[in-house]
Coordinates of N, CA and C in Angstrom, one line a residue:
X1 N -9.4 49.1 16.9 CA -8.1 48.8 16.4 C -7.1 49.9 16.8
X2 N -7.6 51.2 16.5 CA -6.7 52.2 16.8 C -6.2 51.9 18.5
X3 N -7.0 51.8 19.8 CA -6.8 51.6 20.6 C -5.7 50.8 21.0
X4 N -6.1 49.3 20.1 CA -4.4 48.0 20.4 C -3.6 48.4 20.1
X5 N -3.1 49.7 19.0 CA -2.1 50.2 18.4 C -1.7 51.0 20.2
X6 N -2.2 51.9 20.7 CA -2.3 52.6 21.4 C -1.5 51.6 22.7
X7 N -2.5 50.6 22.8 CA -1.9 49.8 23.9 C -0.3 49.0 23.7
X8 N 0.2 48.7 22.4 CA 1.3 48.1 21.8 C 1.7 49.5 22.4
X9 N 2.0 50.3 21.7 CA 3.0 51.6 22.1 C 3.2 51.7 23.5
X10 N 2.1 51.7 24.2 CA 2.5 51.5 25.7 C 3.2 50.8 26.7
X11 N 2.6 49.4 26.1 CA 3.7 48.3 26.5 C 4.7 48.3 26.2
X12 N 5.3 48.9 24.7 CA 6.6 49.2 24.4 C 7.9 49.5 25.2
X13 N 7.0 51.0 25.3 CA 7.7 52.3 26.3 C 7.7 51.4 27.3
X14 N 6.8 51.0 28.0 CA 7.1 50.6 29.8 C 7.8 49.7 29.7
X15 N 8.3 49.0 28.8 CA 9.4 47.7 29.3 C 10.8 48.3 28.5
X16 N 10.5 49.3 28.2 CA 12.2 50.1 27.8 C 12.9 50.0 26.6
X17 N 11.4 49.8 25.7 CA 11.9 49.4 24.3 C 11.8 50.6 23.0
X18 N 12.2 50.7 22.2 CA 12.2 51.9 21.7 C 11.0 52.0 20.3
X19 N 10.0 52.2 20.3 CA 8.9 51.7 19.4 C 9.5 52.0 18.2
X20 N 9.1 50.8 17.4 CA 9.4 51.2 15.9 C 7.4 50.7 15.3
X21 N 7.9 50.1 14.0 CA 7.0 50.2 13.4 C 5.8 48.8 14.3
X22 N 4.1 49.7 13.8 CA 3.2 49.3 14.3 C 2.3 48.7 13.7
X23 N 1.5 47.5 13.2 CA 0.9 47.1 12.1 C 0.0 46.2 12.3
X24 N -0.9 45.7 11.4 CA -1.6 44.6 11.8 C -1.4 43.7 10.9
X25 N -1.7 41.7 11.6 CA -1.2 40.7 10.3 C -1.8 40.0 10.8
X26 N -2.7 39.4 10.3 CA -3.7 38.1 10.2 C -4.4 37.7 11.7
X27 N -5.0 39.1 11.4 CA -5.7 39.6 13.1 C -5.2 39.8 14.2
X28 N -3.7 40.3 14.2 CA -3.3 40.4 15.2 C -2.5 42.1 15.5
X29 N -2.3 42.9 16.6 CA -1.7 43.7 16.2 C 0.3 43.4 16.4
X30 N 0.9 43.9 15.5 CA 2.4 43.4 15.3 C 2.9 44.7 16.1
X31 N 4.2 44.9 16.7 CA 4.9 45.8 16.9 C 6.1 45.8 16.9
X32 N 7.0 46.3 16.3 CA 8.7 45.7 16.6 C 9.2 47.1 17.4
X33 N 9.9 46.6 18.4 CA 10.6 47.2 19.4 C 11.9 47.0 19.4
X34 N 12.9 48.1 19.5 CA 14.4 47.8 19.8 C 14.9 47.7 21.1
X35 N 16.0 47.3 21.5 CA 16.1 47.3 22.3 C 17.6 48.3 22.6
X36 N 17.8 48.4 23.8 CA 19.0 49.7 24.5 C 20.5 49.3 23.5
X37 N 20.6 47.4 23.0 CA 21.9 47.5 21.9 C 21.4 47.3 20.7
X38 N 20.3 48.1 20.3 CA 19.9 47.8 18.6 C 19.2 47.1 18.1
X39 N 19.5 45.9 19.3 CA 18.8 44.5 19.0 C 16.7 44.4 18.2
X40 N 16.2 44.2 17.2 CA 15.1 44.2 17.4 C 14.4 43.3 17.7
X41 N 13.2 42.9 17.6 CA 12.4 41.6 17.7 C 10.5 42.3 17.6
X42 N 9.8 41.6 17.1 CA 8.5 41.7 17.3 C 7.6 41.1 17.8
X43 N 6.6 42.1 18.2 CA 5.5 41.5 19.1 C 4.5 41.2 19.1
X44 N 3.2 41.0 19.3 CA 2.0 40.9 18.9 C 1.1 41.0 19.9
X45 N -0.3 41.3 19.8 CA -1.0 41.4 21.1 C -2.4 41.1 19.7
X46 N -3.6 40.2 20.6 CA -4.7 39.8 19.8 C -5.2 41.6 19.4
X47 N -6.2 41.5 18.5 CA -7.0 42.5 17.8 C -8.1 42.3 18.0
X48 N -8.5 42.7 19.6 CA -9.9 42.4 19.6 C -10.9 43.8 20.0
X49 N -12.1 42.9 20.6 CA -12.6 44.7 20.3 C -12.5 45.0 22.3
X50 N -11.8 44.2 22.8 CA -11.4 44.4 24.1 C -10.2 44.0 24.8
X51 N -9.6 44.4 25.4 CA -8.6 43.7 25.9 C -8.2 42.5 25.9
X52 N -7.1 41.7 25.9 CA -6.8 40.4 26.5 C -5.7 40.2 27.5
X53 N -6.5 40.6 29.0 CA -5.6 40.9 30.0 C -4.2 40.3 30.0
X54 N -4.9 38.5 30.0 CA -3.8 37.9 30.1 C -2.7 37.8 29.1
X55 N -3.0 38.1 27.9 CA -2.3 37.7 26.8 C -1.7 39.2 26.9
X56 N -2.1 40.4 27.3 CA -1.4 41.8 27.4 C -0.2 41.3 28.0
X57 N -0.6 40.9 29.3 CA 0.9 40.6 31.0 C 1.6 39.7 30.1
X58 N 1.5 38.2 29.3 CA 2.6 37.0 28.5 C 3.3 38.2 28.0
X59 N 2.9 38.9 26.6 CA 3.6 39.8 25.6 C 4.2 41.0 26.8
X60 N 3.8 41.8 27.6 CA 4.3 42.2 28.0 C 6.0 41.6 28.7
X61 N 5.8 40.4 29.6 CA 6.8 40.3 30.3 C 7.6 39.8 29.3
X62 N 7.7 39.3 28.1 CA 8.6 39.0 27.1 C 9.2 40.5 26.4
X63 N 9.0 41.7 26.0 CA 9.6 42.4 25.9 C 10.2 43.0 27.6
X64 N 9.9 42.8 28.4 CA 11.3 43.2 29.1 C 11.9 42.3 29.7
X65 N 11.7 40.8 29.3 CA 13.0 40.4 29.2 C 13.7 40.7 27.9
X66 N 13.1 40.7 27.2 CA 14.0 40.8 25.8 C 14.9 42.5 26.0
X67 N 14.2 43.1 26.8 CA 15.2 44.5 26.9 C 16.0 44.6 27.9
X68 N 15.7 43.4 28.8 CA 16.8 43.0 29.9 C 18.1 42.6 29.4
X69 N 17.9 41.7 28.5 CA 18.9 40.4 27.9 C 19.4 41.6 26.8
X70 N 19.3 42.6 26.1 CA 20.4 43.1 25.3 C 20.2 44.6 25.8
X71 N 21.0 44.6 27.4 CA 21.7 46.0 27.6 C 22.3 47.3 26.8
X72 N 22.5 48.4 27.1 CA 22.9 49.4 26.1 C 24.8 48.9 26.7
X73 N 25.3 49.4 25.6 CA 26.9 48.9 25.3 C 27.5 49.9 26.2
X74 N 28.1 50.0 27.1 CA 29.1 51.0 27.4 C 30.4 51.3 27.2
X75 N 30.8 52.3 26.4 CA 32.2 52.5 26.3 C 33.3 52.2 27.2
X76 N 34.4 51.8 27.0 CA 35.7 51.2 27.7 C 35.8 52.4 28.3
X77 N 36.3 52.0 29.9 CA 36.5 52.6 30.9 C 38.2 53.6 30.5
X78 N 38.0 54.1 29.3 CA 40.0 54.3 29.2 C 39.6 55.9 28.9
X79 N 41.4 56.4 29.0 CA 41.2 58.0 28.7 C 40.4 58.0 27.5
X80 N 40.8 57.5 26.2 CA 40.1 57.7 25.0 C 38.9 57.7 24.9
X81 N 38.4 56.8 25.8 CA 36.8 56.0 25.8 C 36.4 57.8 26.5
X82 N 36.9 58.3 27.7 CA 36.5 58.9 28.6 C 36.2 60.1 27.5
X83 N 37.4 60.8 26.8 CA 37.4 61.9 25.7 C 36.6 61.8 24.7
X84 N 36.0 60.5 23.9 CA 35.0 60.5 23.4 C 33.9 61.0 23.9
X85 N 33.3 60.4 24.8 CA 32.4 60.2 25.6 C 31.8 62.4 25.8
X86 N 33.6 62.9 26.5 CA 32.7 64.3 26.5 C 32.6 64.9 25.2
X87 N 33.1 64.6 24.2 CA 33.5 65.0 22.9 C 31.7 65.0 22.3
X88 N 31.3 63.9 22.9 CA 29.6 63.3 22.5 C 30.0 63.3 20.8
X89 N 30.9 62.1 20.6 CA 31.1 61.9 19.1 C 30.5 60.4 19.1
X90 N 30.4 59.4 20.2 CA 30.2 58.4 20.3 C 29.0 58.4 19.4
X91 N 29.0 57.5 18.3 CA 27.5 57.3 18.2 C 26.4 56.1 18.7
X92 N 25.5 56.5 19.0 CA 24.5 55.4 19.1 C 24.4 54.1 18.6
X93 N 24.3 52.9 19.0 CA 24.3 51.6 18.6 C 22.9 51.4 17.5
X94 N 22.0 52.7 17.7 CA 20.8 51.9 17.3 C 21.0 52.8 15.8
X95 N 22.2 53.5 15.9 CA 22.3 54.4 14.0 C 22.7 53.0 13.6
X96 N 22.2 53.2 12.3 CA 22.7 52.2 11.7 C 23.2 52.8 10.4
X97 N 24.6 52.2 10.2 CA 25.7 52.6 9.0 C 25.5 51.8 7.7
X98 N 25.7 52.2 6.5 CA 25.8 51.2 5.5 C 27.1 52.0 5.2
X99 N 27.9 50.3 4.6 CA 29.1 50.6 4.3 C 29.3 50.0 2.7
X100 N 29.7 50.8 2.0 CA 30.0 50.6 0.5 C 31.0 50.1 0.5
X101 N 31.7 49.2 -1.1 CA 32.6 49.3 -1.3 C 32.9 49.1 -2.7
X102 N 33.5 49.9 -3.5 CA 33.2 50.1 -4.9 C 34.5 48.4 -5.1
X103 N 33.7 47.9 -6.1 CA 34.9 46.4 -6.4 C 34.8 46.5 -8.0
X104 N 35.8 46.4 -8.6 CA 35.7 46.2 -9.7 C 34.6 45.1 -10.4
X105 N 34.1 45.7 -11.6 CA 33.3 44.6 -11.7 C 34.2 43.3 -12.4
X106 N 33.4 41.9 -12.5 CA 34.0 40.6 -12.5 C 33.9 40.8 -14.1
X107 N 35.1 40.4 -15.1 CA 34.9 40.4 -16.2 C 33.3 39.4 -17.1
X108 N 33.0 39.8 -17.8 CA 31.5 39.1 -18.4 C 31.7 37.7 -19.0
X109 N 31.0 36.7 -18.5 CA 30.9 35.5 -19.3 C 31.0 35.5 -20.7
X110 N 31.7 34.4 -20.9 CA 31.9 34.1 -22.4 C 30.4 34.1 -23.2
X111 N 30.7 34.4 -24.3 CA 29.3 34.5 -24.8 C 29.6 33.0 -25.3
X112 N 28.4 32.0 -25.5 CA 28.0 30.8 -26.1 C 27.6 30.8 -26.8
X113 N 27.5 30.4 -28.4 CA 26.7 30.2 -29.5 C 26.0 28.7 -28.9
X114 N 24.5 28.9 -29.1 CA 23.8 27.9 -28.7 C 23.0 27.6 -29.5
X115 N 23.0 26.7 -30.8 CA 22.5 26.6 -31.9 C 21.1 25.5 -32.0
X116 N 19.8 25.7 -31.7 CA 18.5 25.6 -31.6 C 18.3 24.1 -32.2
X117 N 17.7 23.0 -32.5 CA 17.5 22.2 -32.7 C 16.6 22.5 -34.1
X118 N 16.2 21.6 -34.8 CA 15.5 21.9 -35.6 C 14.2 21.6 -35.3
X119 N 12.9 22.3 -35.4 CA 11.4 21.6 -35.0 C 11.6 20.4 -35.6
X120 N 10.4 20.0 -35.0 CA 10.3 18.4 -35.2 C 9.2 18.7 -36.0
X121 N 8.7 17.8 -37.0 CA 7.6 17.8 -38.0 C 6.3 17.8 -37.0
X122 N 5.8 18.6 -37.6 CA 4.0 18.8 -36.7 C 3.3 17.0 -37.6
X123 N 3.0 16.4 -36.7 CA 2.0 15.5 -37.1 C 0.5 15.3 -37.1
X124 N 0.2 15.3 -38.3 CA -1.4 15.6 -38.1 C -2.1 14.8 -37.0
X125 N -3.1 15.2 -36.6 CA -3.8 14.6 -35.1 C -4.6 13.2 -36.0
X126 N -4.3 12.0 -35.6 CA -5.6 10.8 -36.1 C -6.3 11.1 -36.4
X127 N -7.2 10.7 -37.6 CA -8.7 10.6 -38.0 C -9.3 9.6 -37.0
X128 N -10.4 9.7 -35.7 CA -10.9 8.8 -35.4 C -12.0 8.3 -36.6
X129 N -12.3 7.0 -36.0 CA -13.1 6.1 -36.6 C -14.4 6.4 -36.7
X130 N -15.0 6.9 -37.6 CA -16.4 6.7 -38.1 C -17.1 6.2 -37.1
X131 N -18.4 6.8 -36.3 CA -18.9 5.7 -35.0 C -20.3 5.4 -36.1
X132 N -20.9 4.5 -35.6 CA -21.9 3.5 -36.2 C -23.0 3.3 -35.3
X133 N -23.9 3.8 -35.3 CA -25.1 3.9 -34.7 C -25.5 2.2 -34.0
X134 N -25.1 1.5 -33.1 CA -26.0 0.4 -32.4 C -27.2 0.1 -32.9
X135 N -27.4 -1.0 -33.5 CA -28.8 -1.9 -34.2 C -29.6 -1.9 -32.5
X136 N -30.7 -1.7 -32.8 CA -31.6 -1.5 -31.6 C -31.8 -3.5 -31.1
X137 N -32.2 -3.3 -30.3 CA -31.9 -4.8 -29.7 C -33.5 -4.6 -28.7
X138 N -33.6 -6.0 -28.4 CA -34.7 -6.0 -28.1 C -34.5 -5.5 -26.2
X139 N -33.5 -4.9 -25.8 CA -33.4 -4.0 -24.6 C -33.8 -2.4 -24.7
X140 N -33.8 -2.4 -26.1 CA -33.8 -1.1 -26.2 C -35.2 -0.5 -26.9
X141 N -36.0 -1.4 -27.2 CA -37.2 -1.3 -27.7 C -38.2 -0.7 -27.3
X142 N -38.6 0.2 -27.9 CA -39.6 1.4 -27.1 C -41.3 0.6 -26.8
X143 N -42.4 1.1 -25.9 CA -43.7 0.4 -26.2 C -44.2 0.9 -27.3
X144 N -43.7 1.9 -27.8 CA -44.6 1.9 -29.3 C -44.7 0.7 -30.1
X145 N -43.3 -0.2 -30.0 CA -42.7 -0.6 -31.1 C -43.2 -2.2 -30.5
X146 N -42.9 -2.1 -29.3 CA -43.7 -3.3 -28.5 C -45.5 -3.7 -28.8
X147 N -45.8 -2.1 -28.5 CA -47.6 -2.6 -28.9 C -47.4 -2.5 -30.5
X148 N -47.1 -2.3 -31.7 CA -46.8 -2.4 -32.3 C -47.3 -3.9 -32.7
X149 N -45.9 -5.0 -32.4 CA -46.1 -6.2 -32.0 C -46.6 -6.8 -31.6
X150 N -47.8 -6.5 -30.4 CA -49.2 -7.1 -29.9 C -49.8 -6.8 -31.1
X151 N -50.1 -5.6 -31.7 CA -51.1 -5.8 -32.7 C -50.9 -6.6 -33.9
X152 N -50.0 -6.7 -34.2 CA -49.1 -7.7 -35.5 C -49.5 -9.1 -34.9
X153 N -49.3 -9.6 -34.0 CA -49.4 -11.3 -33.5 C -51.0 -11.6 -33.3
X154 N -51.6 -10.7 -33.0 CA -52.9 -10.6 -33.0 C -53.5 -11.1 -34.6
X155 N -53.2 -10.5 -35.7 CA -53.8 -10.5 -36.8 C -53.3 -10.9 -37.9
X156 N -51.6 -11.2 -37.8 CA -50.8 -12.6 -38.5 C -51.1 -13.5 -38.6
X157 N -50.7 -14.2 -39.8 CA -50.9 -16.1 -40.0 C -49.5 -16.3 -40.0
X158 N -49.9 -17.1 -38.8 CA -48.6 -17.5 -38.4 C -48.4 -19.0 -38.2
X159 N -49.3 -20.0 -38.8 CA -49.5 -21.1 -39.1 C -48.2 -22.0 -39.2
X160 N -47.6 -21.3 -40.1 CA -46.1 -22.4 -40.6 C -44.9 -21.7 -39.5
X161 N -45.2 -21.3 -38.6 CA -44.2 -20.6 -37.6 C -43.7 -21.9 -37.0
X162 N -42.4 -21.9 -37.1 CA -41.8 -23.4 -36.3 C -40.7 -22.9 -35.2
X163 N -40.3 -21.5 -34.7 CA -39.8 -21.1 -34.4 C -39.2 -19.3 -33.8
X164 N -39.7 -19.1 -32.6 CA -39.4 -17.8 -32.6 C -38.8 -16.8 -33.2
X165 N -37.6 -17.2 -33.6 CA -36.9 -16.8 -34.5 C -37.7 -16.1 -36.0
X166 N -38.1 -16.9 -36.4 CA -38.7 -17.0 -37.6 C -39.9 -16.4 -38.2
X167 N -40.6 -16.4 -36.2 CA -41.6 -14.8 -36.0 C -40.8 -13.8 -35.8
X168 N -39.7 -13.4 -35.4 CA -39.2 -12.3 -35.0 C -38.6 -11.4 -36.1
X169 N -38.2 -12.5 -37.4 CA -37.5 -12.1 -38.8 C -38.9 -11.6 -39.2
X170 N -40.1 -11.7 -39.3 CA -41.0 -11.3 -39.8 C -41.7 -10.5 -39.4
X171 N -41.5 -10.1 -38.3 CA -41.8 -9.0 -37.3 C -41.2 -7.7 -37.7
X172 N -39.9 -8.0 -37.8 CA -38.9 -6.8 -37.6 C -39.9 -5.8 -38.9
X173 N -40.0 -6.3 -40.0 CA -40.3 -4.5 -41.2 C -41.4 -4.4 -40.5
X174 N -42.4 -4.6 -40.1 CA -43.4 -4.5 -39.9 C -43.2 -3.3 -38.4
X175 N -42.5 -4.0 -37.3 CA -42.2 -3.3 -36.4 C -41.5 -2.0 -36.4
X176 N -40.7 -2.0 -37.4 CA -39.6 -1.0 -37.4 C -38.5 -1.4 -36.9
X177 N -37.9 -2.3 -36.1 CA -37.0 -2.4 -35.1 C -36.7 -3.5 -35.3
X178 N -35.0 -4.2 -34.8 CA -35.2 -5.3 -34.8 C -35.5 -5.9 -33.6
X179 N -36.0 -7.1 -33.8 CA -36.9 -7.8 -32.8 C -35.9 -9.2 -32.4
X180 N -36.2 -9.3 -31.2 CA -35.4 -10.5 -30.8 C -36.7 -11.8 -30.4
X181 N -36.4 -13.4 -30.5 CA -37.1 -14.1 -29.9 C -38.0 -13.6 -28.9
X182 N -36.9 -13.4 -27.8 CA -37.2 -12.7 -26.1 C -38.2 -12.9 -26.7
X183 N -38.5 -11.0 -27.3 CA -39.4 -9.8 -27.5 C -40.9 -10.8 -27.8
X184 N -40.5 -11.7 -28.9 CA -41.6 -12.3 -29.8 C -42.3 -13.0 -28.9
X185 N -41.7 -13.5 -27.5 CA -42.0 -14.5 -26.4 C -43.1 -13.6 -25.0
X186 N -42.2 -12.3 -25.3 CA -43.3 -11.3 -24.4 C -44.3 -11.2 -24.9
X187 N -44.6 -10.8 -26.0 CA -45.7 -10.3 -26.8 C -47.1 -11.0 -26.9
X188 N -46.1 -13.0 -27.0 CA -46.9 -13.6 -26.6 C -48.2 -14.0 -25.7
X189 N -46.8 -13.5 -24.3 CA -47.2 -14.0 -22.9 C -48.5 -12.7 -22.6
X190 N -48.2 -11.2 -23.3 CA -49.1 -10.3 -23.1 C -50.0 -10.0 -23.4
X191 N -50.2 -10.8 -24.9 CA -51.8 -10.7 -25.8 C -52.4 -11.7 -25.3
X192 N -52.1 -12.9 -24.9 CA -52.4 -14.1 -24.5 C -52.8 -14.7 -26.2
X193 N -52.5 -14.8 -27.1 CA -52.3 -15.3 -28.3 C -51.9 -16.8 -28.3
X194 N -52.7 -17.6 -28.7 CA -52.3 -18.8 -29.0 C -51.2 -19.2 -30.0
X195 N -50.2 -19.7 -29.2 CA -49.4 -20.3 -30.2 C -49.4 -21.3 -31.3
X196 N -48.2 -20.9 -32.6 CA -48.3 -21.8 -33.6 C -48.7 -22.9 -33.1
X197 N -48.6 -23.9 -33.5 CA -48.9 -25.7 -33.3 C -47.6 -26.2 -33.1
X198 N -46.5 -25.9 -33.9 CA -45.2 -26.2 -34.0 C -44.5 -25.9 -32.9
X199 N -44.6 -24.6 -32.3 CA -44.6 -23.9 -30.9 C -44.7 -24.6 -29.8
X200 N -45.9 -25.5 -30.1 CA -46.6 -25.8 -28.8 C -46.4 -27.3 -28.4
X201 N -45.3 -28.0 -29.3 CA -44.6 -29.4 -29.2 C -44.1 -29.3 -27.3
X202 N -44.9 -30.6 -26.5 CA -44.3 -30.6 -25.3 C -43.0 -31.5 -25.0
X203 N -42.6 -32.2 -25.6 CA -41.4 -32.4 -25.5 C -40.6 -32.5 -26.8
X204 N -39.3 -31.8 -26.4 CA -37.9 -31.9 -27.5 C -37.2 -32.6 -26.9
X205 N -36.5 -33.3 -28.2 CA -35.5 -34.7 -27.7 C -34.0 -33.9 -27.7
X206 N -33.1 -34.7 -27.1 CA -31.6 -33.5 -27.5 C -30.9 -33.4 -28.2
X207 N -31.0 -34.0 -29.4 CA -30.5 -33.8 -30.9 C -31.4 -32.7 -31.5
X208 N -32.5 -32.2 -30.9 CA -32.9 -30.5 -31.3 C -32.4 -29.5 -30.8
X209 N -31.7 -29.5 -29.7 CA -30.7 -28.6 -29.3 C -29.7 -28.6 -30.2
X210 N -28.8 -29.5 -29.9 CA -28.0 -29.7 -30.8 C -27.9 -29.2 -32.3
X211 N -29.3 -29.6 -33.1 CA -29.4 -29.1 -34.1 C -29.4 -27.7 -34.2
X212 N -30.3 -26.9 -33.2 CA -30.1 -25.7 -33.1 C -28.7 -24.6 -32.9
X213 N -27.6 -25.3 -31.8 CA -26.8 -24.8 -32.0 C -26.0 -24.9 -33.5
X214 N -26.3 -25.9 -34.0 CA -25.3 -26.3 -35.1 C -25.7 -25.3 -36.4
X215 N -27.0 -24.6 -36.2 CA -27.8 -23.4 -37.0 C -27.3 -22.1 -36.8
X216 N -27.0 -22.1 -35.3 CA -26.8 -20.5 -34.9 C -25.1 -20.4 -35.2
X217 N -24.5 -21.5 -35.1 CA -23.5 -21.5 -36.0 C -22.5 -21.2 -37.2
X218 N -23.8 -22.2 -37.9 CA -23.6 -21.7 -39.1 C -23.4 -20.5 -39.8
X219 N -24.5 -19.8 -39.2 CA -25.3 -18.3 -39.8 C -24.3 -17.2 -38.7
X220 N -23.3 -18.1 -38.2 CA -22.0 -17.0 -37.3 C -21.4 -16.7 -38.8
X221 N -20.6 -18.1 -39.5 CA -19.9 -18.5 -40.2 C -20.5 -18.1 -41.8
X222 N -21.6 -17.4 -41.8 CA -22.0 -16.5 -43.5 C -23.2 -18.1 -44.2
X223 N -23.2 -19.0 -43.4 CA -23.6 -20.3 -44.0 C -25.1 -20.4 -43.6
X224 N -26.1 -20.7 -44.8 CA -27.4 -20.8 -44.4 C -27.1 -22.6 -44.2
X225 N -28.2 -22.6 -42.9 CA -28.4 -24.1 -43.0 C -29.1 -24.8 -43.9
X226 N -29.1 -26.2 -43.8 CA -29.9 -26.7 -44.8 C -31.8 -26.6 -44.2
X227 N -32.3 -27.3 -45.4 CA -33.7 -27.1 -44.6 C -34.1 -28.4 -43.6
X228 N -33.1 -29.8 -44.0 CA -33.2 -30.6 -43.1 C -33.2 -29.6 -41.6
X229 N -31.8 -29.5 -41.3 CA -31.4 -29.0 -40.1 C -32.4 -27.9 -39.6
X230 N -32.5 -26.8 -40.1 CA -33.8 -25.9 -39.6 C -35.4 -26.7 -39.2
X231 N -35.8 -27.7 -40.1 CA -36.5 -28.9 -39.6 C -36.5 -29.2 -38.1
X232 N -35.1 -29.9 -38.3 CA -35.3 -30.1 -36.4 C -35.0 -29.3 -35.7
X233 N -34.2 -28.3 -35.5 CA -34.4 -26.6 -34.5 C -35.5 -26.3 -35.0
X234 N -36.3 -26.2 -36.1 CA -37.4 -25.5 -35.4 C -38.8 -26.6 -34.6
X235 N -37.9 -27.4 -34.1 CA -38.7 -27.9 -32.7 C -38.8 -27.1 -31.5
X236 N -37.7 -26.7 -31.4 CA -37.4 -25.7 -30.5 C -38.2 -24.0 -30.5
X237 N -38.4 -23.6 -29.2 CA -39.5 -22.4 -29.3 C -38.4 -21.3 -29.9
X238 N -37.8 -21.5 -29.7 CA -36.0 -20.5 -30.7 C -35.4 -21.0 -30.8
X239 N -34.4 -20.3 -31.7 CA -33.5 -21.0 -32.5 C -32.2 -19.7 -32.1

C-alpha cells in the first residue's frame, strides 16, 4: 500500500500537479491534486499488491489534462500589474482567503404558546376469549385408544346393536375418547368380528335414509327422536 501512495505522489508531480492529500477508499488509492489556478480534482489508482500499468497511463493522462485545462493566471500586462509583480506582493491563486463579515444578527422569532392536547384515555387491551380444548374426533385417536376398541368389540354383547352409532355411544367411557361410527367400522374390519345381525341387513329401502337424516337432524335441533324413527335408521350401518 505504502508503495501506491508512493506511486500517486509521483504521478502527481510529473503531470504538474501540486500533491495534496493522499488516502485510501473502498480499495482504491485516492489523491487530490491542484492544479497551477487552484483548481482541485481527485484521483485514484487500484490498490493492489502490483502495479496496474494500464490503469497507471488512463489516471495519469487525465491529471495532465486536467493541469493543462486550468493554467496558472497571469497578471495584466500594465505598469501596476508590472509593480506588483517586483513588489512580489501578488499572492498565489492557490492561498486561499476566508472573508468574514460581521451582520447584525436577525431579530428572534416570536415566541408561540403551543398548548398540548390533552392525552387520550389509555384503553385497557381486550380480554381474549377463553380457548376450549377440541373434543378428540375419531382423526385424532391414538392406537392405544384404537386397540382399546378391538379389545372392547371382541368381548361386548352387542346383540341389540342396530347401528354404528349406537356402538360408538357405548364405546366412548369405555375408550376414553370419543369415538366416531368411522372408528367403530375400522375396528370392525380389523378384529374381523362378526357383526350385529341388525348390521348385517343386505338391503335398505330409501325411506331409511331418509329416516336417518331426519334423526341427525333432530339431535342438531336439542330433539331426541322418537323410537319409531330410530327403528328405521337403525337399518342403516350409521346413523
Amino acid at each position: 500500500m505504502e508503495k501506491r501512495h508512493k506511486d500517486m505522489l509521483t504521478l502527481l508531480t510529473a503531470a504538474g500537479l501540486e500533491p495534496g492529500k493522499i488516502y485510501s477508499h473502498r480499495g482504491r488509492i485516492c489523491g487530490e491534486g491542484m492544479a497551477p489556478n487552484g483548481r482541485e480534482q481527485t484521483f485514484s489508482l487500484s490498490n493492489g499488491s502490483t502495479s496496474d500499468v494500464r490503469g497507471d497511463l488512463n489516471e495519469s493522462s487525465r491529471m495532465k489534462r486536467f493541469a493543462k485545462a486550468n493554467p496558472k493566471v497571469e497578471p495584466p500586462k500594465t505598469a501596476l500589474g508590472l509593480a506588483l509583480t517586483q513588489a512580489k506582493v501578488i499572492e498565489s491563486p492557490r492561498v486561499r482567503r476566508r472573508i468574514t463579515i460581521d451582520l447584525e444578527p436577525p431579530p428572534p422569532p416570536p415566541q408561540l404558546e403551543l398548548t398540548a392536547p390533552p392525552p387520550a384515555p389509555v384503553q385497557p387491551p381486550p380480554v381474549p376469549a377463553p380457548m376450549t380444548a377440541p373434543a378428540k374426533t375419531i382423526n385424532k385417536i391414538s392406537q392405544i385408544s384404537f386397540f382399546k376398541l378391538c379389545t372392547w368389540l371382541q368381548t361386548a354383547d352387542l346383540k341389540e346393536a342396530h347401528s354404528y352409532q349406537w356402538i360408538a355411544d357405548r364405546a366412548s367411557p369405555v375408550v376414553g375418547v370419543t369415538v366416531s361410527p368411522s372408528t367403530v367400522r375400522e375396528a370392525y374390519t380389523a378384529t374381523g368380528v362378526e357383526l350385529p345381525e341388525r348390521l348385517r341387513a343386505p338391503a335398505v329401502e330409501p325411506h331409511v335414509y331418509v329416516a336417518r337424516e331426519l334423526a341427525a337432524f333432530m339431535r342438531k335441533l336439542g330433539e331426541n327422536p322418537s323410537e319409531e324413527l330410530m327403528a328405521i335408521a337403525g337399518k342403516l350401518e350409521r346413523v
